[in-house]
Coordinates of C-alpha atoms in Angstrom, one line a residue:
X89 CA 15.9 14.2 -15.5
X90 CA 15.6 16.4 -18.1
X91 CA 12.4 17.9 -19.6
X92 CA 12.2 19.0 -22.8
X93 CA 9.6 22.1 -23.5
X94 CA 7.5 21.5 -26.2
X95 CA 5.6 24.5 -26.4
X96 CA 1.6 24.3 -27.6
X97 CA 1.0 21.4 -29.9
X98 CA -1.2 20.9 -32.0
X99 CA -3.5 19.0 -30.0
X100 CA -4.1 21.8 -27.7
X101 CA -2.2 20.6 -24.7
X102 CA 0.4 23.1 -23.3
X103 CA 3.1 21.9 -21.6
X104 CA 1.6 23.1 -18.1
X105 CA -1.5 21.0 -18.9
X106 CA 0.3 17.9 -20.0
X107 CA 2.1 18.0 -16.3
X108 CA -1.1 18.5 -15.0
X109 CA -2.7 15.4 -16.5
X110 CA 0.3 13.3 -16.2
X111 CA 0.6 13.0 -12.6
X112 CA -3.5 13.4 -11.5
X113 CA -3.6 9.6 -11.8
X114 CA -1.9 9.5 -8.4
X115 CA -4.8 11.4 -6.7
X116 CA -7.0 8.1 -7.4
X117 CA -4.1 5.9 -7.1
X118 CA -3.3 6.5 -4.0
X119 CA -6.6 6.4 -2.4
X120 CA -7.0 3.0 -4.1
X121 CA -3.9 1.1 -3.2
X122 CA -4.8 2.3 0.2
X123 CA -7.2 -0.4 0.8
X124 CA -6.0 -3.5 -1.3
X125 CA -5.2 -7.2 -0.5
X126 CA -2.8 -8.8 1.8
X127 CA -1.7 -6.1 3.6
X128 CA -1.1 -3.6 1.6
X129 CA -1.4 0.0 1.9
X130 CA 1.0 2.8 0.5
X131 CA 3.4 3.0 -2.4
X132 CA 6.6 5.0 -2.8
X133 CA 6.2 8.0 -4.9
X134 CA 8.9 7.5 -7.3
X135 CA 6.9 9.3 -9.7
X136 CA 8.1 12.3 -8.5
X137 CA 11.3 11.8 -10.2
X138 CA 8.9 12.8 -13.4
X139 CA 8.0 16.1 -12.7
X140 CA 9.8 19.0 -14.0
X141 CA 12.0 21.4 -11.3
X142 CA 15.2 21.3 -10.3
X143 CA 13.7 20.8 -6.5
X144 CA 10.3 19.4 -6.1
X145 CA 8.6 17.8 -2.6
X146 CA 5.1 16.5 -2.3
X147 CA 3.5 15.7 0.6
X148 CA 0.2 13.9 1.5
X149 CA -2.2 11.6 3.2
X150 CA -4.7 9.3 3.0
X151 CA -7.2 8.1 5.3
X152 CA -9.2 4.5 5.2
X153 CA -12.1 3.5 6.9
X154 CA -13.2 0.3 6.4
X155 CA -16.5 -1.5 7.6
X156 CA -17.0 -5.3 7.6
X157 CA -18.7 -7.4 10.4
X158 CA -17.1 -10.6 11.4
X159 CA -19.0 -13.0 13.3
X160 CA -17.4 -15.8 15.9
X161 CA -18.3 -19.5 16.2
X162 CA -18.0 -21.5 19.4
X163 CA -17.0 -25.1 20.3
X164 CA -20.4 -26.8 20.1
X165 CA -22.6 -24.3 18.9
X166 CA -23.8 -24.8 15.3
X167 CA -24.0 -20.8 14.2
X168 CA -22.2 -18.1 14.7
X169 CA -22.4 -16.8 18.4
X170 CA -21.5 -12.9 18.0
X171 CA -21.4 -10.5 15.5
X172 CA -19.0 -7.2 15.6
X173 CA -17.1 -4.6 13.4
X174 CA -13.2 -5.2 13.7
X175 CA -11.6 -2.8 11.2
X176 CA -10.4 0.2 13.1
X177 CA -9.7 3.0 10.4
X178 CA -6.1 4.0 10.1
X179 CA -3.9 7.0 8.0
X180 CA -1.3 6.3 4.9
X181 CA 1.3 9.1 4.9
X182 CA 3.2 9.9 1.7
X183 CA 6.2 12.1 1.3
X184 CA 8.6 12.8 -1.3
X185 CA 11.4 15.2 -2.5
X186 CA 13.2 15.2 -5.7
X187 CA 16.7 17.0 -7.0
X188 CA 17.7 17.2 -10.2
X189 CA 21.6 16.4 -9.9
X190 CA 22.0 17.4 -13.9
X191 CA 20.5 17.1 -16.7
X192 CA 20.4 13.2 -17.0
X193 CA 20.2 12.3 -13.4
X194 CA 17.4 13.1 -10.8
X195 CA 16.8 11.7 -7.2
X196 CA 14.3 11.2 -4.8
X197 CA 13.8 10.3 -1.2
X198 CA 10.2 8.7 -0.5
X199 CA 8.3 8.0 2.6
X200 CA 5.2 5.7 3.4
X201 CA 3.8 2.9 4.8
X202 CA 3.5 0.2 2.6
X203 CA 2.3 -2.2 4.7
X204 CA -0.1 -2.7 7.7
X205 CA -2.6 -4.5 9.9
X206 CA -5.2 -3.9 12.4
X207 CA -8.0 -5.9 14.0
X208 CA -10.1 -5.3 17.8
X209 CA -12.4 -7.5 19.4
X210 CA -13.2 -6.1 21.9
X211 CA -16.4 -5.1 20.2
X212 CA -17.3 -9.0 20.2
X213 CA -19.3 -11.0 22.4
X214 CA -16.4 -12.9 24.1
X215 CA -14.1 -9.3 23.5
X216 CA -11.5 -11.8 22.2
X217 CA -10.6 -14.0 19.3
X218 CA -11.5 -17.6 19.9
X219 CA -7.8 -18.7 19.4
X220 CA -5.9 -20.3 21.7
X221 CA -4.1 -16.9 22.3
X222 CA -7.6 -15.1 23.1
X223 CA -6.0 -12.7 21.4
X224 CA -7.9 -9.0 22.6
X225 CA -6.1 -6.5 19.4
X226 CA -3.3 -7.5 17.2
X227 CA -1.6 -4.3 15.2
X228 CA 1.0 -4.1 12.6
X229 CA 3.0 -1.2 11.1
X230 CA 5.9 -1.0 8.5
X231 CA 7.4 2.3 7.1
X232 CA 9.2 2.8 4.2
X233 CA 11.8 5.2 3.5
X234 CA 14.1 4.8 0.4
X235 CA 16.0 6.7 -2.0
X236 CA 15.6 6.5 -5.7
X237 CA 17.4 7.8 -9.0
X238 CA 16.7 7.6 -12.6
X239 CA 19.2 8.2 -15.4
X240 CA 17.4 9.3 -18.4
X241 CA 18.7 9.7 -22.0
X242 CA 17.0 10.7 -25.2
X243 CA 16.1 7.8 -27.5
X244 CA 14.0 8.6 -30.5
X245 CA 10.9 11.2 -30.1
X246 CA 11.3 10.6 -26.2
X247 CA 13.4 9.8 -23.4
X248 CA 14.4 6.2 -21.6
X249 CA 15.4 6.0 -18.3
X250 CA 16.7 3.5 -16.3
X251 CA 15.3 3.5 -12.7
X252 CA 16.9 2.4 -9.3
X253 CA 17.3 2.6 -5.8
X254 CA 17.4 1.6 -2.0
X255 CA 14.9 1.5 1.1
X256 CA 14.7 0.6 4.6
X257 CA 11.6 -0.9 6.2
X258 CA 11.1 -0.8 9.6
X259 CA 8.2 -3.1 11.2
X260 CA 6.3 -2.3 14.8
X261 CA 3.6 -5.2 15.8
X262 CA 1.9 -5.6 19.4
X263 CA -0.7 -8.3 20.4
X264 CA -3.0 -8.2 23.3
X265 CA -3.9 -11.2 24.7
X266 CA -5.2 -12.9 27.5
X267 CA -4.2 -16.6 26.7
X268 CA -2.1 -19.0 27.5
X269 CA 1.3 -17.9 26.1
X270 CA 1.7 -17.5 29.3
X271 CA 0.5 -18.6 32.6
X272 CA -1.3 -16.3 34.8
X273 CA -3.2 -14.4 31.4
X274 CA -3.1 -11.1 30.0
X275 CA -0.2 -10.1 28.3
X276 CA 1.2 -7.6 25.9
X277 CA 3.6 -9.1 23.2
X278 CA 5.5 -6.6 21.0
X279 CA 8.2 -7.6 18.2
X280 CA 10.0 -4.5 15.6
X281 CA 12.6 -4.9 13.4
X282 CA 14.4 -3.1 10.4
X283 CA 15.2 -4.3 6.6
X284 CA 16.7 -3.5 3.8
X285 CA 15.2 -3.8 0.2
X286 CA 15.8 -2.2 -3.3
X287 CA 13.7 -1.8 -6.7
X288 CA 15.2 -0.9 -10.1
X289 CA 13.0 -0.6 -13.0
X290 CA 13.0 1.4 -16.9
X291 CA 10.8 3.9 -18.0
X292 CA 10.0 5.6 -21.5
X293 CA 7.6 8.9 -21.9
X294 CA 6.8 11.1 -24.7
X295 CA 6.4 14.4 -22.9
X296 CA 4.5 15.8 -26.2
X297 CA 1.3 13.4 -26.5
X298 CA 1.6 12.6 -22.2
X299 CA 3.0 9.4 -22.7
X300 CA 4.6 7.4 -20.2
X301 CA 5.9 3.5 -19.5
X302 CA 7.2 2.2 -16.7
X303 CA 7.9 -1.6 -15.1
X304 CA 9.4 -1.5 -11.5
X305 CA 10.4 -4.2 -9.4
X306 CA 10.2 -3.9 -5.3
X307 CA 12.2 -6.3 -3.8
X308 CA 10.9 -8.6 -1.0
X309 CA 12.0 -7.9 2.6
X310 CA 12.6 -10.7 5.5
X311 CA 12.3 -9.6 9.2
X312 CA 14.1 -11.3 12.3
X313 CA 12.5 -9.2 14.9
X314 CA 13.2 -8.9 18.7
X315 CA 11.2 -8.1 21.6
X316 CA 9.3 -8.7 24.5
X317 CA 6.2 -10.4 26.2
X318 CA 4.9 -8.9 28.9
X319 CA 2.2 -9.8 31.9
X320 CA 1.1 -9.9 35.0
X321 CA 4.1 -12.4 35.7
X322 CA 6.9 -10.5 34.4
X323 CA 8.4 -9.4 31.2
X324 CA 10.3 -11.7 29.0
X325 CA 12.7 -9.7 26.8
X326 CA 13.8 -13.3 24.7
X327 CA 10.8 -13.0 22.3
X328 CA 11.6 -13.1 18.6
X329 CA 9.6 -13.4 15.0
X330 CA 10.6 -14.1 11.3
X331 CA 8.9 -13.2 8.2
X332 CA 8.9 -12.3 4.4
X333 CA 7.3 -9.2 3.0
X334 CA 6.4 -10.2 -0.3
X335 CA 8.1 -9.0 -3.7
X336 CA 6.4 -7.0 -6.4
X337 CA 6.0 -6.2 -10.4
X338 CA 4.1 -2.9 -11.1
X339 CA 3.6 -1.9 -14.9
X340 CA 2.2 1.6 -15.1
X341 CA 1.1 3.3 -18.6
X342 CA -0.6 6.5 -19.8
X343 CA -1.0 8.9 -22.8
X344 CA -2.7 11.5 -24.2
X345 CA -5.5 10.4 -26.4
X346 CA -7.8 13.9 -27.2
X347 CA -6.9 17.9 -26.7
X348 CA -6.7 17.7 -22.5
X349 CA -7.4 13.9 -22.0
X350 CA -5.0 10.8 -20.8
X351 CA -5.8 7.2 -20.3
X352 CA -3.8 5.5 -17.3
X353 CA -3.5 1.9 -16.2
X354 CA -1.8 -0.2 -13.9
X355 CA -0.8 -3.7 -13.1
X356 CA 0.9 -4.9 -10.2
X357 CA 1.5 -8.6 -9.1
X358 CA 2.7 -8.9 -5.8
X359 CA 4.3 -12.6 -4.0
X360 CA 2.1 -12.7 -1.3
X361 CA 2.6 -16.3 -1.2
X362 CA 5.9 -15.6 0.3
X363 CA 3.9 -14.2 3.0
X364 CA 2.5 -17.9 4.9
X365 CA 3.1 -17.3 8.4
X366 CA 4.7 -15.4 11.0
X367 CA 6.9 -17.2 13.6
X368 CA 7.5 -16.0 17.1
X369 CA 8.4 -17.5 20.0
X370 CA 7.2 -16.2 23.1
X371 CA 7.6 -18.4 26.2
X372 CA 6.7 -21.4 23.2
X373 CA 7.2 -21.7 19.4
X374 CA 4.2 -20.3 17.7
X375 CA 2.7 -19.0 14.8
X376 CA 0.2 -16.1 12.9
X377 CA -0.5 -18.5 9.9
X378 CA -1.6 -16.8 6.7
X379 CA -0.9 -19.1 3.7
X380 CA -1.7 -16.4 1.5
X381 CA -1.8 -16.7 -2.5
X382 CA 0.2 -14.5 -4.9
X383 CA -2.8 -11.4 -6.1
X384 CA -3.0 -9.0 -8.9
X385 CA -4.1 -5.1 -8.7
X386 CA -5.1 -3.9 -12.0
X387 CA -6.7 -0.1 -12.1
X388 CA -7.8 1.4 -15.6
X389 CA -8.7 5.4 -15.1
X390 CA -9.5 8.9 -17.3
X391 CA -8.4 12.2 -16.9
X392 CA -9.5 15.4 -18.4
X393 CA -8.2 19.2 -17.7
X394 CA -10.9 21.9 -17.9
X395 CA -8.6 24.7 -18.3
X396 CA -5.0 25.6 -17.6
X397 CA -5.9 25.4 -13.4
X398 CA -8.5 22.2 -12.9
X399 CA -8.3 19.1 -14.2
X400 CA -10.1 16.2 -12.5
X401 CA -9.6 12.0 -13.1
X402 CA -11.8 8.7 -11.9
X403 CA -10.6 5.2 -11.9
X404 CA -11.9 2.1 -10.8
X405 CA -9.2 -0.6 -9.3
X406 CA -10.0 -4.8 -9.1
X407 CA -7.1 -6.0 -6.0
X408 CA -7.4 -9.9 -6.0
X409 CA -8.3 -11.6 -2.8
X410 CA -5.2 -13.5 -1.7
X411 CA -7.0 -15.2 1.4
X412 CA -7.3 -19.6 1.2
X413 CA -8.9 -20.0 4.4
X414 CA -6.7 -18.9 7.4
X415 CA -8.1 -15.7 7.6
X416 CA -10.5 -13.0 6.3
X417 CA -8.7 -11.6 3.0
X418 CA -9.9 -13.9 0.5
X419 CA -12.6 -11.6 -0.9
X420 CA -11.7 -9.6 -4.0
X421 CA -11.6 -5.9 -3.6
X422 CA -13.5 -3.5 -6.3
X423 CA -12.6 0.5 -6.1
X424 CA -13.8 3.4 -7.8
X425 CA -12.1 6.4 -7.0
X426 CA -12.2 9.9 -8.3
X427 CA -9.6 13.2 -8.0
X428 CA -9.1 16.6 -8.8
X429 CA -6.1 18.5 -9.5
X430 CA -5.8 22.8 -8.7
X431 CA -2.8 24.2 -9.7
X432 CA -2.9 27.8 -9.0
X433 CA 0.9 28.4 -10.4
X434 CA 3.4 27.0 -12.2
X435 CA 5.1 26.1 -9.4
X436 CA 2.0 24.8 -6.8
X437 CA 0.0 21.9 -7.3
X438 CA -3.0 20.7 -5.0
X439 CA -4.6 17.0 -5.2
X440 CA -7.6 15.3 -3.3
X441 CA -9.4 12.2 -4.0
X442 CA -12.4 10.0 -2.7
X443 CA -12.6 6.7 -2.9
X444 CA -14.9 3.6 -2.2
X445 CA -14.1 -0.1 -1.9
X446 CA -16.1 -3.0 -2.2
X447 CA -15.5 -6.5 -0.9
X448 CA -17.6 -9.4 -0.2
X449 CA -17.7 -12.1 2.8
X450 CA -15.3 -14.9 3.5
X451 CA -15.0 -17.7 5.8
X452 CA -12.5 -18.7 8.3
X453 CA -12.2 -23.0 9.9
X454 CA -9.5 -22.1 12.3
X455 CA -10.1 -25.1 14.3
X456 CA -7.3 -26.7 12.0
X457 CA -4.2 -24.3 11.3
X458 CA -2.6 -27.2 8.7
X459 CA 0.2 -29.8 9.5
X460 CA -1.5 -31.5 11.6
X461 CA -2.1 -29.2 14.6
X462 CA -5.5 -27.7 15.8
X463 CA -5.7 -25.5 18.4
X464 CA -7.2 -26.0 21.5
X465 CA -10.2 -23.7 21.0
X466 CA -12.3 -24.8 18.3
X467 CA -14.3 -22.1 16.6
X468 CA -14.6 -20.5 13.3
X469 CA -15.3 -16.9 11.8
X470 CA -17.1 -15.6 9.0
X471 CA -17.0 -12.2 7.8
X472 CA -20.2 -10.6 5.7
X473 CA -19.6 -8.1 2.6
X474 CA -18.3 -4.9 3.9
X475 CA -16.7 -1.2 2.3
X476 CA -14.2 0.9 2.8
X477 CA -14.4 4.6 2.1
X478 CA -11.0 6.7 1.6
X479 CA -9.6 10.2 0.8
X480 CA -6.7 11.6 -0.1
X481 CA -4.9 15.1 -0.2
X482 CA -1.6 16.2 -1.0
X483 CA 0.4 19.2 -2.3
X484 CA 3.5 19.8 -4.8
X485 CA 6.0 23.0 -4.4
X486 CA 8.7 22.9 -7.1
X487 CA 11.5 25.6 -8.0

């Protein structure tokens, strides 16, 4: 996609500085998606296909480490019998690499993880869930790599471009249990699976003033999964699992509103209600049941350059809680995140940035799962107010 090179304006922003402030936003971005509802983590980074260079890559990271105390009920036992941290902390990779084909046409590959899961009790008084699985650590992993163009064409002061592309998501989970899936106890199950997805979307930008619009769809991605259960009786290679990774609507908009500062936002609605349950069957028909509700993610955010090498950003990101009762997600999430941005030349760029979430307690009756069936373990959980604190760092080289 084609840049054009507006010199110094009048408001004081070279073109060097305007790249700078309009791609910071994904310092803070990034660290606060990392940490949002459902189960979501990363996000492609098409915006890549932005940035001026016939050949650019970026690579990064972030890291999460949440901190929320979940406490177990018992059959008969009017208040909660144990109390334990179950968030282990985990890593977000993001990678991406764009060519410019011509002057219209610009492609990207992308890497990350968009979503994932991870919960261990054996910190807790019984070292198991009180479900009728006793289920020890559960852990989920999907990974995300696609390939994205946009066409871009100049329409009035600026230039639209029409945005597309391809991915494949790959999904890893493994339980630990020591239930009655199968008799005789501990077990290992394990389930992975690949799918296929795409998102098209338009953008418009005013390179001059910073400006930038763009709505993308990310299409949703169903999973038949294979794999195995294995325990102290044998392995059993017929296990299998269905589900839908939910859909999503991100609007993202900035501009330049002062000599070296932009505004950004974002609002993304993801389906999460298409996310109710995962079905497996093991050596029986069962189910992870979820009935989550559809969430919002809404992030407003400043950035400000000091000088023609540092510029710097903060944001602060509301993710909705999309829990109703069958677990523990149905707390909002409130982030504030700040970044900074060193570019030392024209063609290297360095980002990092800290963030801190905020989310408050929720309850969980899993003595009833709905339709009529309760499990043969009564209990319940509750969860108090916990945080999450996350950084992120990447680097840009363009030619």
């Amino acid at each position: 996609m084609r840049h054009r090179d507006y010199g110094n304006m009048e408001s004081g922003m070279s073109t060097k500085t305007k790249t700078i402030l309009a791609a910071l936003g994904f310092a803070t971005l990034m660290t606060s998606a990392a940490h949002a509802g459902g189960f979501s983590r990363g996000t492609a980074d098409t915006d890549i296909l932005f940035e001026q260079g016939t050949f650019v890559t970026r690579f990064g990271a972030t890291y999460v480490s949440p901190t929320q105390n979940v406490n177990i009920g018992t059959p008969g036992t009017p208040g909660p019998a144990g109390s334990f941290d179950n968030t282990p902390s985990y890593f977000v990779p993001s990678a991406a690499m764009k060519l410019q084909v011509t002057d219209s046409l610009g492609c990207a590959g992308t890497f990350t993880t968009p979503f994932g899961g991870d919960v261990d009790y054996s910190g807790s008084f019984l070292g198991y869930d009180t479900d009728s699985l006793a289920t020890t650590s559960q852990s989920f992993v999907t990974n995300e790599l696609g390939l994205t163009c946009g066409y871009g064409i100049d329409v009035g002061p600026g230039r639209a471009y029409l945005i597309g592309g391809v991915f494949m998501q790959t999904l890893d989970f493994e339980q630990n249990v020591l239930g009655n899936i199968a008799p005789g106890g501990a077990g290992v199950f394990e389930l992975s699976d690949t799918g296929f997805g795409y998102r098209i979307g338009a953008a418009y930008e005013i390179p001059e003033i910073a400006l930038r619009a763009q709505l993308l769809y990310r299409s949703a991605v169903s999973v038949d999964a294979e794999g195995s259960f294995t325990s102290v009786i044998g392995n059993n290679p017929f296990a299998v699992g269905t589900a839908t990774f939910p859909q999503s609507v991100e609007l993202k908009v900035q501009s330049g509103v002062a000599p070296g500062w932009l505004v950004f936002g974002s609002a993304k609605w993801t389906d999460w209600s298409s996310f109710d349950t995962l079905d497996y069957v093991a050596l029986t028909p069962s189910a992870l049941v979820f009935n989550y509700s559809d969430g919002w993610t809404v992030t407003a955010g400043v950035a400000h350059r000091f000088n023609e090498q540092f510029a710097a950003s903060a944001s602060v990101t509301w993710d909705q809680g999309v829990g109703t009762g069958f677990d523990l997600n149905g707390a909002d999430v409130y982030t504030i995140a700040v970044g900074g941005s060193y570019t030392p030349s024209e063609m290297v760029e360095v980002r990092a940035g800290l963030g801190v979430s905020f989310f408050g307690g929720d309850s969980q009756d899993f003595r009833d799962i709905g339709g009529g069936n309760s499990l043969p373990i009564a209990g319940y959980k509750t969860s108090s107010s916990g945080n999450a604190i996350g950084g992120s760092f990447s680097a840009k080289i363009k030619f």
